[in-house]
mmCIF file of C-alpha atoms in Angstrom:
data_model
loop_
_atom_site.group_PDB
_atom_site.id
_atom_site.type_symbol
_atom_site.label_atom_id
_atom_site.label_comp_id
_atom_site.label_asym_id
_atom_site.label_seq_id
_atom_site.Cartn_x
_atom_site.Cartn_y
_atom_site.Cartn_z
ATOM 1 C CA ALA A 20 -218.169 -238.565 -32.597
ATOM 2 C CA VAL A 21 -214.639 -238.649 -33.593
ATOM 3 C CA LYS A 22 -214.489 -234.745 -35.617
ATOM 4 C CA ALA A 23 -211.110 -233.141 -36.676
ATOM 5 C CA TYR A 24 -209.086 -229.851 -34.661
ATOM 6 C CA THR A 25 -205.994 -227.959 -35.722
ATOM 7 C CA VAL A 26 -203.922 -228.064 -32.642
ATOM 8 C CA GLU A 27 -200.534 -226.742 -32.166
ATOM 9 C CA THR A 28 -197.008 -227.576 -30.514
ATOM 10 C CA THR A 29 -195.053 -224.940 -29.303
ATOM 11 C CA ASN A 30 -191.594 -224.532 -27.810
ATOM 12 C CA SER A 31 -191.262 -221.269 -25.885
ATOM 13 C CA TRP A 32 -188.625 -218.135 -27.147
ATOM 14 C CA PHE A 33 -188.399 -216.062 -24.355
ATOM 15 C CA SER A 34 -190.771 -213.358 -22.498
ATOM 16 C CA VAL A 35 -190.535 -210.394 -20.791
ATOM 17 C CA LYS A 36 -192.421 -208.987 -17.561
ATOM 18 C CA ALA A 37 -193.095 -205.571 -18.215
ATOM 19 C CA SER A 38 -193.364 -205.038 -13.739
ATOM 20 C CA GLU A 39 -189.738 -206.705 -13.741
ATOM 21 C CA ASP A 40 -186.911 -204.271 -13.624
ATOM 22 C CA LEU A 41 -185.817 -203.924 -17.600
ATOM 23 C CA ASP A 42 -182.592 -204.800 -18.018
ATOM 24 C CA THR A 43 -180.254 -202.005 -19.529
ATOM 25 C CA SER A 44 -177.842 -204.396 -21.486
ATOM 26 C CA LYS A 45 -180.976 -206.106 -24.038
ATOM 27 C CA TRP A 46 -182.208 -202.749 -25.275
ATOM 28 C CA SER A 47 -181.135 -200.392 -27.579
ATOM 29 C CA GLY A 48 -181.855 -197.062 -29.188
ATOM 30 C CA ALA A 49 -184.564 -195.065 -27.933
ATOM 31 C CA THR A 50 -184.565 -195.487 -24.081
ATOM 32 C CA PRO A 51 -187.700 -197.772 -22.795
ATOM 33 C CA THR A 52 -188.346 -196.267 -18.468
ATOM 34 C CA LYS A 53 -190.133 -197.813 -16.177
ATOM 35 C CA GLU A 54 -192.345 -196.340 -13.399
ATOM 36 C CA GLU A 55 -191.059 -197.678 -9.361
ATOM 37 C CA ASP A 56 -193.523 -201.054 -9.017
ATOM 38 C CA ALA A 57 -195.390 -200.404 -12.013
ATOM 39 C CA GLU A 58 -196.918 -202.862 -14.307
ATOM 40 C CA VAL A 59 -195.866 -201.511 -17.525
ATOM 41 C CA ILE A 60 -193.112 -200.098 -19.520
ATOM 42 C CA ASP A 61 -194.039 -196.887 -21.181
ATOM 43 C CA VAL A 62 -191.279 -195.810 -24.636
ATOM 44 C CA ASP A 63 -191.791 -192.020 -25.667
ATOM 45 C CA THR A 64 -190.716 -192.158 -29.029
ATOM 46 C CA GLY A 65 -191.201 -191.833 -33.594
ATOM 47 C CA ALA A 66 -190.651 -195.134 -35.429
ATOM 48 C CA ASN A 67 -187.446 -194.506 -36.651
ATOM 49 C CA ASN A 68 -185.897 -194.371 -34.182
ATOM 50 C CA PRO A 69 -187.863 -197.606 -31.465
ATOM 51 C CA ALA A 70 -186.831 -199.068 -27.874
ATOM 52 C CA LEU A 71 -185.029 -201.930 -28.888
ATOM 53 C CA TYR A 72 -185.219 -205.532 -27.374
ATOM 54 C CA THR A 73 -182.986 -207.642 -28.894
ATOM 55 C CA MET A 74 -184.247 -211.523 -28.897
ATOM 56 C CA PRO A 75 -182.072 -214.271 -27.358
ATOM 57 C CA ALA A 76 -181.013 -216.045 -30.350
ATOM 58 C CA GLN A 77 -178.952 -219.390 -28.439
ATOM 59 C CA SER A 78 -182.565 -220.098 -27.298
ATOM 60 C CA LYS A 79 -184.426 -219.408 -30.140
ATOM 61 C CA PRO A 80 -186.370 -222.573 -30.826
ATOM 62 C CA SER A 81 -186.570 -224.872 -34.127
ATOM 63 C CA ALA A 82 -190.556 -223.747 -35.678
ATOM 64 C CA THR A 83 -191.574 -223.252 -39.170
ATOM 65 C CA ARG A 84 -193.564 -220.706 -37.100
ATOM 66 C CA TYR A 85 -193.072 -218.388 -34.829
ATOM 67 C CA ARG A 86 -195.096 -215.592 -32.612
ATOM 68 C CA VAL A 87 -194.759 -212.354 -31.225
ATOM 69 C CA THR A 88 -197.270 -211.714 -28.203
ATOM 70 C CA GLY A 89 -197.557 -208.275 -26.586
ATOM 71 C CA ASN A 90 -200.137 -206.456 -24.569
ATOM 72 C CA MET A 91 -200.387 -202.828 -25.710
ATOM 73 C CA LYS A 92 -202.346 -200.298 -24.472
ATOM 74 C CA VAL A 93 -203.377 -197.720 -27.322
ATOM 75 C CA THR A 94 -203.180 -194.541 -27.935
ATOM 76 C CA LEU A 95 -204.563 -192.862 -30.959
ATOM 77 C CA ASN A 96 -203.037 -191.773 -34.064
ATOM 78 C CA ALA A 97 -204.721 -189.082 -36.182
ATOM 79 C CA ASP A 98 -203.635 -190.564 -39.723
ATOM 80 C CA VAL A 99 -202.463 -193.274 -41.050
ATOM 81 C CA PRO A 100 -198.580 -193.346 -40.759
ATOM 82 C CA GLU A 101 -196.255 -193.051 -44.222
ATOM 83 C CA ASN A 102 -194.935 -195.465 -45.927
ATOM 84 C CA THR A 103 -191.596 -194.416 -44.952
ATOM 85 C CA VAL A 104 -192.503 -193.769 -40.893
ATOM 86 C CA PHE A 105 -189.684 -195.931 -40.030
ATOM 87 C CA GLY A 106 -186.437 -194.326 -41.773
ATOM 88 C CA GLU A 107 -184.183 -196.552 -43.618
ATOM 89 C CA THR A 108 -184.661 -199.915 -41.316
ATOM 90 C CA LEU A 109 -187.832 -201.398 -42.442
ATOM 91 C CA PRO A 110 -189.679 -203.414 -39.441
ATOM 92 C CA LYS A 111 -191.093 -207.290 -40.351
ATOM 93 C CA ALA A 112 -193.945 -206.809 -39.160
ATOM 94 C CA ALA A 113 -195.974 -203.461 -36.926
ATOM 95 C CA LEU A 114 -199.284 -202.691 -35.676
ATOM 96 C CA VAL A 115 -201.164 -199.176 -35.191
ATOM 97 C CA VAL A 116 -203.968 -197.655 -34.033
ATOM 98 C CA VAL A 117 -205.964 -194.995 -36.359
ATOM 99 C CA ALA A 118 -208.380 -192.287 -35.291
ATOM 100 C CA GLY A 119 -211.688 -192.428 -37.083
ATOM 101 C CA SER A 120 -215.545 -192.530 -38.056
ATOM 102 C CA PRO A 121 -217.024 -193.868 -36.890
ATOM 103 C CA ASN A 122 -214.446 -196.400 -36.090
ATOM 104 C CA ASN A 123 -211.553 -196.027 -35.137
ATOM 105 C CA LYS A 124 -209.180 -199.272 -37.019
ATOM 106 C CA TRP A 125 -206.185 -201.396 -37.088
ATOM 107 C CA TYR A 126 -203.194 -200.823 -39.610
ATOM 108 C CA ALA A 127 -201.409 -203.540 -40.418
ATOM 109 C CA TRP A 128 -197.890 -203.441 -41.948
ATOM 110 C CA HIS A 129 -196.182 -205.434 -44.949
ATOM 111 C CA LEU A 130 -193.219 -205.697 -46.002
ATOM 112 C CA THR A 131 -193.851 -205.519 -50.370
ATOM 113 C CA GLY A 132 -190.820 -205.814 -51.344
ATOM 114 C CA ALA A 133 -186.696 -205.646 -49.452
ATOM 115 C CA SER A 134 -187.102 -201.994 -49.138
ATOM 116 C CA ALA A 135 -190.606 -201.171 -48.973
ATOM 117 C CA GLY A 136 -193.336 -201.841 -47.301
ATOM 118 C CA GLU A 137 -197.310 -200.195 -47.020
ATOM 119 C CA TRP A 138 -199.779 -199.977 -44.074
ATOM 120 C CA VAL A 139 -203.259 -202.136 -44.838
ATOM 121 C CA ALA A 140 -206.283 -201.173 -42.756
ATOM 122 C CA MET A 141 -207.295 -204.398 -41.195
ATOM 123 C CA THR A 142 -211.088 -205.556 -39.749
ATOM 124 C CA GLY A 143 -212.590 -207.965 -37.601
ATOM 125 C CA HIS A 144 -211.756 -206.345 -34.148
ATOM 126 C CA THR A 145 -212.524 -202.362 -32.990
ATOM 127 C CA PRO A 146 -210.101 -200.820 -30.884
ATOM 128 C CA ALA A 147 -210.447 -198.473 -28.105
ATOM 129 C CA GLU A 148 -208.334 -196.033 -26.886
ATOM 130 C CA ASN A 149 -206.663 -196.817 -23.450
ATOM 131 C CA GLU A 150 -207.684 -199.963 -23.687
ATOM 132 C CA THR A 151 -205.416 -202.754 -23.420
ATOM 133 C CA TYR A 152 -205.419 -206.003 -26.101
ATOM 134 C CA ALA A 153 -202.932 -209.012 -26.775
ATOM 135 C CA VAL A 154 -201.831 -208.588 -29.464
ATOM 136 C CA ALA A 155 -200.126 -212.002 -31.862
ATOM 137 C CA ILE A 156 -197.990 -211.262 -34.710
ATOM 138 C CA GLU A 157 -197.467 -214.411 -36.742
ATOM 139 C CA LEU A 158 -195.009 -214.849 -39.197
ATOM 140 C CA THR A 159 -193.585 -217.774 -41.853
ATOM 141 C CA ASP A 160 -190.481 -216.682 -44.579
ATOM 142 C CA THR A 161 -193.086 -215.629 -46.414
ATOM 143 C CA THR A 162 -196.807 -214.166 -44.392
ATOM 144 C CA VAL A 163 -197.365 -212.822 -41.493
ATOM 145 C CA SER A 164 -200.548 -212.205 -39.885
ATOM 146 C CA TYR A 165 -202.420 -210.687 -37.124
ATOM 147 C CA LYS A 166 -204.078 -211.556 -33.472
ATOM 148 C CA VAL A 167 -206.210 -209.302 -30.943
ATOM 149 C CA GLY A 168 -207.043 -210.634 -28.056
ATOM 150 C CA GLY A 169 -207.362 -213.990 -29.917
ATOM 151 C CA THR A 170 -208.874 -212.190 -33.121
ATOM 152 C CA GLN A 171 -208.287 -212.878 -36.559
ATOM 153 C CA LEU A 172 -207.283 -209.201 -38.026
ATOM 154 C CA ARG A 173 -208.229 -209.708 -41.779
ATOM 155 C CA THR A 174 -208.020 -207.149 -44.716
ATOM 156 C CA ALA A 175 -211.127 -205.758 -46.841
ATOM 157 C CA GLU A 176 -210.990 -208.139 -49.155
ATOM 158 C CA GLY A 177 -210.931 -211.493 -46.095
ATOM 159 C CA SER A 178 -207.197 -212.106 -46.374
ATOM 160 C CA ALA A 179 -205.372 -213.320 -43.387
ATOM 161 C CA THR A 180 -202.246 -213.131 -43.941
ATOM 162 C CA LEU A 181 -199.927 -210.630 -45.455
ATOM 163 C CA SER A 182 -197.054 -210.758 -47.195
ATOM 164 C CA THR A 183 -192.970 -210.343 -45.451
ATOM 165 C CA ILE A 184 -189.746 -210.928 -46.401
ATOM 166 C CA GLY A 185 -187.461 -213.714 -44.600
ATOM 167 C CA GLY A 186 -190.106 -213.386 -42.094
ATOM 168 C CA LYS A 187 -188.929 -216.178 -39.436
ATOM 169 C CA SER A 188 -185.401 -213.624 -39.068
ATOM 170 C CA LEU A 189 -186.242 -212.447 -36.112
ATOM 171 C CA SER A 190 -183.645 -210.536 -34.539
ATOM 172 C CA MET A 191 -185.186 -208.161 -32.473
ATOM 173 C CA VAL A 192 -189.098 -206.599 -31.129
ATOM 174 C CA GLY A 193 -189.373 -202.421 -31.120
ATOM 175 C CA LEU A 194 -191.882 -200.452 -29.506
ATOM 176 C CA ALA A 195 -192.590 -196.946 -30.717
ATOM 177 C CA GLY A 196 -194.838 -194.300 -30.244
ATOM 178 C CA TYR A 197 -196.437 -193.007 -26.845
ATOM 179 C CA GLY A 198 -197.561 -195.171 -24.821
ATOM 180 C CA SER A 199 -197.637 -197.897 -22.445
ATOM 181 C CA PHE A 200 -197.045 -201.590 -23.114
ATOM 182 C CA GLY A 201 -196.868 -205.379 -21.251
ATOM 183 C CA ASP A 202 -196.094 -208.173 -20.990
ATOM 184 C CA PHE A 203 -193.755 -209.280 -24.176
ATOM 185 C CA GLY A 204 -192.454 -211.790 -25.213
ATOM 186 C CA ALA A 205 -192.095 -215.401 -28.944
ATOM 187 C CA LEU A 206 -192.455 -218.241 -29.323
ATOM 188 C CA GLY A 207 -191.718 -221.198 -32.197
ATOM 189 C CA PHE A 208 -195.106 -222.826 -33.123
ATOM 190 C CA ASP A 209 -195.854 -225.924 -35.604
ATOM 191 C CA SER A 210 -199.453 -226.842 -36.786
ATOM 192 C CA PHE A 211 -201.006 -229.636 -37.236
ATOM 193 C CA GLU A 212 -204.486 -231.772 -37.268
ATOM 194 C CA VAL A 213 -205.538 -234.287 -33.931
ATOM 195 C CA THR A 214 -208.708 -235.964 -34.183
ATOM 196 C CA ALA A 215 -210.306 -237.004 -30.699
ATOM 197 C CA THR A 216 -214.211 -238.086 -29.422
ATOM 198 C CA ILE A 217 -215.177 -234.909 -27.433
ATOM 199 C CA SER A 218 -218.584 -235.353 -25.649
ATOM 200 C CA ASP A 219 -220.045 -233.350 -23.290
ATOM 201 C CA LYS A 220 -218.934 -234.816 -19.784
ATOM 202 C CA VAL A 221 -214.637 -234.630 -22.108
ATOM 203 C CA LYS A 222 -215.885 -231.070 -22.592
ATOM 204 C CA ALA A 223 -216.711 -230.584 -19.068
ATOM 205 C CA ASP A 224 -213.684 -232.601 -18.058
ATOM 206 C CA MET A 225 -211.479 -230.583 -19.575
ATOM 207 C CA GLY A 226 -212.663 -226.900 -18.283
ATOM 208 C CA ILE A 227 -213.785 -226.361 -21.638
ATOM 209 C CA VAL A 228 -216.353 -223.335 -22.270
ATOM 210 C CA GLY A 229 -217.843 -222.552 -25.755
ATOM 211 C CA GLU A 230 -216.890 -223.382 -28.459
ATOM 212 C CA ILE A 231 -215.033 -226.938 -28.925
ATOM 213 C CA ASP A 232 -212.789 -225.185 -30.979
ATOM 214 C CA SER A 233 -208.924 -224.876 -31.857
ATOM 215 C CA ALA A 234 -208.565 -222.239 -29.420
ATOM 216 C CA ALA A 235 -210.227 -223.824 -26.512
ATOM 217 C CA LEU A 236 -207.672 -227.027 -27.525
ATOM 218 C CA ASN A 237 -204.501 -225.044 -27.286
ATOM 219 C CA LYS A 238 -205.979 -222.990 -24.160
ATOM 220 C CA VAL A 239 -203.005 -224.469 -21.773
ATOM 221 C CA GLY A 240 -205.050 -226.166 -18.591
ATOM 222 C CA ALA A 241 -203.695 -226.429 -14.725
ATOM 223 C CA ASN A 242 -201.767 -229.331 -15.957
ATOM 224 C CA GLY A 243 -199.250 -226.745 -17.413
ATOM 225 C CA LEU A 244 -200.708 -228.649 -21.293
ATOM 226 C CA THR A 245 -202.846 -228.224 -23.258
ATOM 227 C CA LYS A 246 -206.354 -229.004 -23.566
ATOM 228 C CA TRP A 247 -205.710 -231.490 -26.312
ATOM 229 C CA GLU A 248 -202.504 -233.052 -25.114
ATOM 230 C CA SER A 249 -203.945 -233.878 -22.211
ATOM 231 C CA ILE A 250 -206.832 -235.784 -24.412
ATOM 232 C CA VAL A 251 -204.181 -237.733 -26.452
ATOM 233 C CA LEU A 252 -202.403 -238.818 -23.305
ATOM 234 C CA GLY A 253 -205.457 -239.850 -22.100
ATOM 235 C CA LEU A 254 -206.091 -238.295 -18.628
ATOM 236 C CA PRO A 255 -208.932 -237.585 -16.847
ATOM 237 C CA ASN A 256 -208.986 -234.630 -16.796
ATOM 238 C CA ALA A 257 -207.043 -231.907 -17.778
ATOM 239 C CA GLU A 258 -206.166 -230.773 -14.071
ATOM 240 C CA THR A 259 -204.065 -234.534 -13.610
ATOM 241 C CA VAL A 260 -200.619 -233.936 -13.722
ATOM 242 C CA PRO A 261 -198.996 -237.417 -15.347
ATOM 243 C CA TYR A 262 -195.613 -239.356 -13.890
ATOM 244 C CA THR A 263 -193.063 -241.285 -13.998
ATOM 245 C CA ALA A 264 -194.380 -244.629 -13.208
ATOM 246 C CA PRO A 265 -192.132 -247.851 -13.349
ATOM 247 C CA VAL A 266 -193.562 -251.115 -15.260
ATOM 248 C CA GLN A 267 -193.027 -255.148 -15.203
ATOM 249 C CA THR A 268 -190.524 -255.468 -18.153
ATOM 250 C CA GLY A 269 -190.487 -259.970 -17.876
ATOM 251 C CA ASP A 270 -186.617 -258.924 -17.699
ATOM 252 C CA ALA A 271 -184.422 -258.446 -14.295
ATOM 253 C CA ASN A 272 -181.728 -256.563 -16.536
ATOM 254 C CA THR A 273 -184.278 -254.138 -18.014
ATOM 255 C CA LEU A 274 -186.775 -251.308 -15.917
ATOM 256 C CA GLY A 275 -189.308 -249.895 -17.644
ATOM 257 C CA PHE A 276 -191.402 -246.518 -17.427
ATOM 258 C CA THR A 277 -194.785 -245.450 -18.787
ATOM 259 C CA ILE A 278 -196.490 -242.622 -18.098
ATOM 260 C CA GLY A 279 -198.702 -242.818 -14.841
ATOM 261 C CA ALA A 280 -202.332 -241.726 -15.207
ATOM 262 C CA ALA A 281 -202.240 -242.033 -18.481
ATOM 263 C CA GLU A 282 -205.235 -243.972 -20.940
ATOM 264 C CA ILE A 283 -203.777 -244.135 -24.067
ATOM 265 C CA GLY A 284 -206.607 -244.435 -26.816
ATOM 266 C CA LYS A 285 -209.330 -242.779 -23.967
ATOM 267 C CA TYR A 286 -210.684 -240.543 -26.658
ATOM 268 C CA ASN A 287 -209.786 -242.788 -29.533
ATOM 269 C CA ALA A 288 -207.456 -239.453 -30.226
ATOM 270 C CA SER A 289 -205.057 -240.333 -33.196
ATOM 271 C CA GLY A 290 -203.016 -238.101 -35.376
ATOM 272 C CA ALA A 291 -200.132 -237.098 -32.874
ATOM 273 C CA ASN A 292 -196.803 -238.400 -32.357
ATOM 274 C CA VAL A 293 -195.745 -238.728 -28.802
ATOM 275 C CA THR A 294 -191.948 -239.563 -27.949
ATOM 276 C CA VAL A 295 -191.227 -240.679 -24.452
ATOM 277 C CA GLU A 296 -188.104 -240.060 -22.962
ATOM 278 C CA VAL A 297 -186.453 -241.128 -19.942
ATOM 279 C CA LEU A 298 -183.822 -239.165 -18.738
ATOM 280 C CA GLU A 299 -181.222 -241.143 -16.136
ATOM 281 C CA SER A 300 -179.458 -238.817 -13.456
ATOM 282 C CA SER A 301 -176.477 -239.166 -10.758
ATOM 283 C CA THR A 302 -177.290 -236.636 -8.583
ATOM 284 C CA PRO A 303 -181.777 -236.089 -7.774
ATOM 285 C CA GLY A 304 -182.939 -233.156 -9.083
ATOM 286 C CA GLU A 305 -179.521 -231.718 -11.175
ATOM 287 C CA GLY A 306 -178.162 -233.438 -14.604
ATOM 288 C CA PHE A 307 -181.078 -235.021 -16.210
ATOM 289 C CA THR A 308 -179.430 -236.762 -20.026
ATOM 290 C CA PRO A 309 -181.481 -238.907 -22.658
ATOM 291 C CA VAL A 310 -180.699 -242.597 -21.841
ATOM 292 C CA SER A 311 -184.088 -244.387 -24.195
ATOM 293 C CA GLU A 312 -186.619 -243.243 -26.025
ATOM 294 C CA GLN A 313 -190.288 -244.769 -27.196
ATOM 295 C CA ARG A 314 -192.202 -243.022 -30.305
ATOM 296 C CA GLN A 315 -195.757 -243.769 -30.769
ATOM 297 C CA THR A 316 -198.613 -242.988 -32.201
ATOM 298 C CA ALA A 317 -201.239 -241.911 -30.272
ATOM 299 C CA GLY A 318 -204.264 -243.898 -30.004
ATOM 300 C CA ASP A 319 -201.465 -246.957 -30.674
ATOM 301 C CA SER A 320 -201.720 -248.782 -27.402
ATOM 302 C CA GLU A 321 -199.604 -251.535 -28.626
ATOM 303 C CA ASN A 322 -196.682 -249.433 -26.279
ATOM 304 C CA ASN A 323 -198.615 -247.305 -24.287
ATOM 305 C CA TYR A 324 -196.686 -244.792 -24.306
ATOM 306 C CA THR A 325 -193.417 -247.065 -22.782
ATOM 307 C CA ALA A 326 -189.699 -247.208 -22.373
ATOM 308 C CA THR A 327 -186.826 -249.373 -21.008
ATOM 309 C CA VAL A 328 -184.072 -248.799 -20.230
ATOM 310 C CA THR A 329 -180.343 -251.198 -19.268
ATOM 311 C CA PRO A 330 -179.918 -249.331 -15.694
ATOM 312 C CA ASP A 331 -176.319 -248.561 -15.436
ATOM 313 C CA SER A 332 -174.479 -251.047 -12.053
ATOM 314 C CA SER A 333 -172.297 -248.812 -11.380
ATOM 315 C CA GLY A 334 -173.676 -246.339 -8.114
ATOM 316 C CA VAL A 335 -177.529 -245.448 -7.547
ATOM 317 C CA LYS A 336 -178.814 -243.956 -10.820
ATOM 318 C CA TYR A 337 -182.558 -241.364 -10.648
ATOM 319 C CA TYR A 338 -184.999 -241.111 -13.728
ATOM 320 C CA LYS A 339 -187.651 -238.821 -14.584
ATOM 321 C CA ILE A 340 -189.846 -238.806 -18.155
ATOM 322 C CA LYS A 341 -190.068 -236.411 -21.290
ATOM 323 C CA ILE A 342 -192.658 -236.406 -23.464
ATOM 324 C CA LYS A 343 -192.869 -235.046 -26.625
ATOM 325 C CA PHE A 344 -195.217 -234.335 -28.973
ATOM 326 C CA GLN A 345 -195.030 -234.158 -33.092
#
């Protein structure tokens, strides 16, 4: 049966590998440390003097939401921090683990005003001391939400979002407390619905394990595409890499290009717009610039993801296709 799924388009902002040498030019505040050949960044500092990593503004993608991710080794706080723990500079978002009986608990920070905020007890995931968890903090203009190990944290009332002020104007990632942190980074993303027919065979072909849901479809396959992108393109599986393929146009002065291995309408996918952009260069492997594009709604086989260009007769040209999802 055809079913609607919420999927994401993402644009990478930056990524920091904890195993690599620290780029001191991008850090300020407290000084983070890293032992030789270690896979983590060590921090020993108060919340009012964090180790601050400056996010590269020039590579910030345009998006309605942003997600900051990182790997955090849990060190327990004996008590819930004071709302004044950060001093005068308040963060848009923060997470801490507080020791408890019978269970430890996550506390999430949110802004209640331009110069005030508070910690909120969160449910849905129980942290253990010295365990490392993948943390994701998602921000819109007015809200912040938190996921740990892929699990959505919620307030005692069941809300997945807290308030924040100017949520998307991010500039730094702060590491504080006594403990270790792994890789971290950020991306911009937008969500929308795609409908598709996903049978048990398609599920197996796409390497989807467990329930077919938004989380499974947003995972990246071996071909570098999310599972839903492979389905929208009509690829046979999540390992097949799409390629540039020539097509006949019926016009001696026009070249046609399409996405090789794609089969439009194969899974009755609809709801996503796909733009096929042709790029041209005089040098193989570099200097490519856009010369033509064709936008098409998934499921519409009229153009079969094909774009045409009028070749430049001044010399040898090289072409490649860029696939954009919207």
